[in-house]
Amino acid sequence: MKHGKKYVDSTKLVDRSKYYESPEALELAIQTAKAKFDETVEVHVRLGVDSRHADQQVRGAVVLPNGTGKKVRVCVFAKGDDAKAAEAAGAEIVGAEDLVARIQGEGFMDFDVCIAAPNMMGLVGRLGKILGPRGLMPSPKAGTVSPDVAKAVTEAKAGKIEYRLDKTNIIHCPIGKASFGAEKLYENYATLMEAVIKAKPASSKGQYIRSCVVSSTMGVGIKINPNKVLKSAE
């Protein structure tokens, strides 16, 4: 694969054979973010679990202390007082049967997060084949099915992200923008990693964190020592 000049220049800053400490890795991720737009910094964590087994699933949600740097459009399935509360909290799209019909009939998908009141899940279930593959299906584990829809909307707006294993047992998550600076990125990174470590399944044996890599959207992958993913572990 042929890479551009900026990417090639970035590779010169990173020792691909080295495992970096997390603060240094995040500094490098910022230095290698050379695109004209404000690149997102992402974390990719491979875990020593098998996602094919129900008792080894790792999934949850966490509010990043400094947000993600992305404006989030929130869609809420609710009626009555719940709908009013969702609108007051800043949800851009609020509805019930009308919203289901819009998504099914018109293919409307102009939102980033989908939240539902518990009494709406029978209705929202009809959209499983549409929302599920896009990672938008409301879920209690992710906090997107909640009796307090206003709080769920507020958290989504504040930078709540969901982490979950893919089929190769890797978690991929954004932790902010390169413009945040290393200190704020580390705070977000540490919050995510603490949640992932806390979510370790009881049935998981051997090394839990097999590898951890950070990179900007267009940048180089920077490896973090899997035995020292947090400063407190150093």
XYZ file of C-alpha atoms in Angstrom:
234
model
C 0.000 0.000 0.000
C 1.306 3.438 -0.945
C 0.999 6.093 1.753
C 1.033 9.879 1.454
C 3.923 12.136 2.436
C 2.330 13.176 5.759
C 1.824 9.570 6.808
C 5.376 8.652 5.834
C 6.684 11.616 7.839
C 4.607 10.477 10.816
C 6.074 6.978 10.721
C 9.516 8.512 11.297
C 8.344 9.798 14.689
C 7.216 6.392 15.921
C 9.283 3.312 16.716
C 6.914 0.570 15.527
C 8.759 -2.079 17.569
C 8.502 -0.149 20.851
C 5.834 -0.304 23.555
C 5.236 3.223 24.826
C 3.879 4.402 28.168
C 0.375 5.790 27.723
C 1.121 9.540 28.188
C 3.968 9.386 25.657
C 1.814 7.420 23.206
C -0.902 10.076 23.353
C 1.670 12.844 22.805
C 2.838 10.987 19.696
C -0.740 10.517 18.488
C -1.137 14.301 18.573
C 2.186 14.878 16.794
C 1.267 12.449 14.013
C -2.171 14.016 13.418
C -1.122 16.000 10.380
C -4.407 16.208 8.425
C -6.027 19.577 7.704
C -9.008 18.702 9.931
C -9.028 18.110 13.687
C -8.394 14.361 13.805
C -10.072 12.049 16.291
C -7.777 10.060 18.568
C -8.874 6.437 18.889
C -8.023 3.551 21.215
C -7.992 -0.078 20.054
C -7.780 -2.726 22.782
C -7.508 -6.462 22.120
C -8.710 -8.535 25.063
C -7.939 -12.089 26.132
C -11.567 -13.181 26.010
C -13.750 -15.023 23.508
C -16.732 -12.939 22.423
C -18.470 -16.083 21.128
C -19.238 -17.005 24.756
C -22.016 -15.106 26.540
C -20.109 -15.099 29.840
C -17.087 -13.416 28.213
C -18.822 -10.419 26.688
C -17.303 -7.057 27.536
C -19.692 -4.205 26.952
C -20.685 -1.005 28.670
C -20.782 2.765 28.452
C -18.822 5.541 30.083
C -18.990 9.346 30.113
C -15.643 10.822 29.058
C -14.719 13.718 31.393
C -13.718 15.948 28.472
C -16.280 14.726 25.939
C -15.493 13.464 22.455
C -15.288 16.803 20.662
C -18.115 15.713 18.404
C -21.556 17.295 18.245
C -23.991 14.462 18.895
C -27.495 14.359 17.415
C -29.768 12.443 19.781
C -32.933 10.578 18.827
C -35.369 9.590 21.601
C -38.341 7.240 21.526
C -40.727 8.557 24.163
C -44.246 9.809 24.798
C -45.911 12.292 27.133
C -43.798 13.645 29.987
C -40.797 11.571 28.882
C -40.921 13.194 25.452
C -41.102 16.678 26.984
C -38.173 15.877 29.292
C -36.088 14.597 26.365
C -36.760 17.765 24.358
C -35.905 19.959 27.363
C -32.601 18.081 27.756
C -31.647 18.897 24.165
C -32.702 15.870 22.089
C -32.987 16.858 18.427
C -35.476 14.130 17.456
C -38.279 12.866 19.696
C -41.167 10.626 18.700
C -42.966 7.310 18.986
C -45.010 5.541 16.281
C -44.437 8.474 13.941
C -40.666 8.161 14.348
C -40.728 4.391 13.756
C -42.708 4.962 10.554
C -40.253 7.631 9.447
C -37.263 5.347 9.950
C -38.949 2.346 8.321
C -40.624 4.173 5.449
C -38.248 7.015 4.656
C -34.952 5.525 5.794
C -34.458 8.462 8.153
C -31.165 7.995 10.024
C -29.989 11.540 10.714
C -28.830 10.910 14.296
C -25.804 9.574 16.171
C -27.336 8.154 19.370
C -30.679 6.457 19.920
C -32.356 6.444 23.361
C -35.648 4.881 24.449
C -37.880 4.932 27.497
C -38.446 1.333 28.749
C -42.136 1.387 27.813
C -41.180 2.097 24.187
C -39.003 -0.963 23.593
C -41.881 -3.052 22.254
C -42.228 -0.438 19.537
C -38.509 0.103 18.987
C -37.994 -3.667 18.650
C -39.481 -3.420 15.159
C -36.392 -1.473 14.117
C -33.863 -4.082 15.253
C -32.751 -5.006 11.733
C -32.246 -1.342 10.863
C -30.691 0.048 14.039
C -28.806 -3.080 15.184
C -26.258 -3.345 12.347
C -25.485 0.369 12.753
C -24.850 0.035 16.487
C -27.800 2.302 17.267
C -30.233 -0.118 18.916
C -31.073 1.137 22.450
C -29.700 -1.129 25.166
C -29.928 -1.152 28.983
C -26.220 -2.134 29.201
C -25.267 0.953 27.225
C -27.601 3.142 29.263
C -29.647 4.027 26.192
C -32.778 2.350 27.558
C -33.512 4.410 30.644
C -36.480 5.485 32.761
C -34.705 8.855 33.050
C -34.496 9.848 29.385
C -33.429 13.400 30.247
C -30.343 12.116 32.078
C -29.543 9.747 29.191
C -29.757 12.638 26.719
C -27.555 14.852 28.902
C -24.910 12.118 29.198
C -24.947 11.480 25.442
C -24.437 15.184 24.812
C -21.647 15.324 27.404
C -19.580 12.650 25.664
C -20.900 9.257 26.677
C -19.452 6.476 24.548
C -20.222 2.781 24.328
C -17.488 0.165 24.316
C -18.063 -3.379 23.123
C -16.099 -6.260 21.627
C -16.136 -6.865 17.906
C -15.899 -10.366 16.432
C -12.103 -10.328 16.750
C -12.242 -9.489 20.497
C -11.138 -5.888 19.976
C -12.712 -2.741 21.417
C -12.498 0.391 19.250
C -13.327 3.758 20.864
C -12.779 7.472 20.203
C -11.368 9.412 23.161
C -11.403 12.952 21.797
C -9.769 15.242 19.264
C -6.066 15.881 18.701
C -6.705 19.536 19.629
C -7.643 18.474 23.197
C -3.982 18.131 24.135
C -2.309 15.182 25.847
C -3.597 15.887 29.375
C -7.299 15.902 28.470
C -6.851 12.936 26.136
C -5.189 10.996 28.936
C -8.081 11.761 31.300
C -10.513 10.389 28.708
C -8.263 7.420 27.943
C -7.867 6.549 31.630
C -11.633 6.742 32.207
C -12.244 4.338 29.325
C -9.499 1.899 30.301
C -10.590 1.825 33.951
C -14.106 0.903 32.804
C -12.815 -1.828 30.487
C -10.603 -3.285 33.230
C -13.483 -3.194 35.717
C -15.664 -5.033 33.183
C -13.312 -8.040 33.063
C -15.458 -11.221 33.017
C -14.988 -13.619 35.931
C -14.488 -16.436 33.417
C -11.573 -14.664 31.698
C -8.273 -16.505 32.232
C -4.713 -15.466 31.516
C -3.703 -11.994 30.317
C -6.794 -9.794 29.971
C -5.363 -6.886 27.960
C -3.394 -8.446 25.117
C -2.599 -5.259 23.219
C -3.463 -1.575 23.227
C -2.897 0.840 20.335
C -3.712 4.537 19.964
C -3.805 6.504 16.737
C -5.299 9.589 15.164
C -7.772 9.238 12.284
C -5.104 9.427 9.582
C -2.087 8.715 11.755
C 0.169 5.839 12.737
C -0.705 3.143 15.260
C 1.271 3.596 18.497
C 1.591 0.583 20.792
C 1.107 0.930 24.543
C 2.635 -1.528 27.002
C -0.327 -3.865 27.746
C 1.005 -4.486 31.263
C 1.065 -0.755 32.048
C -1.957 0.755 30.321
C -2.475 3.326 33.103
C -0.014 5.605 34.868
C -1.100 4.178 38.223
C 0.146 0.778 37.032
C 3.604 2.067 36.216
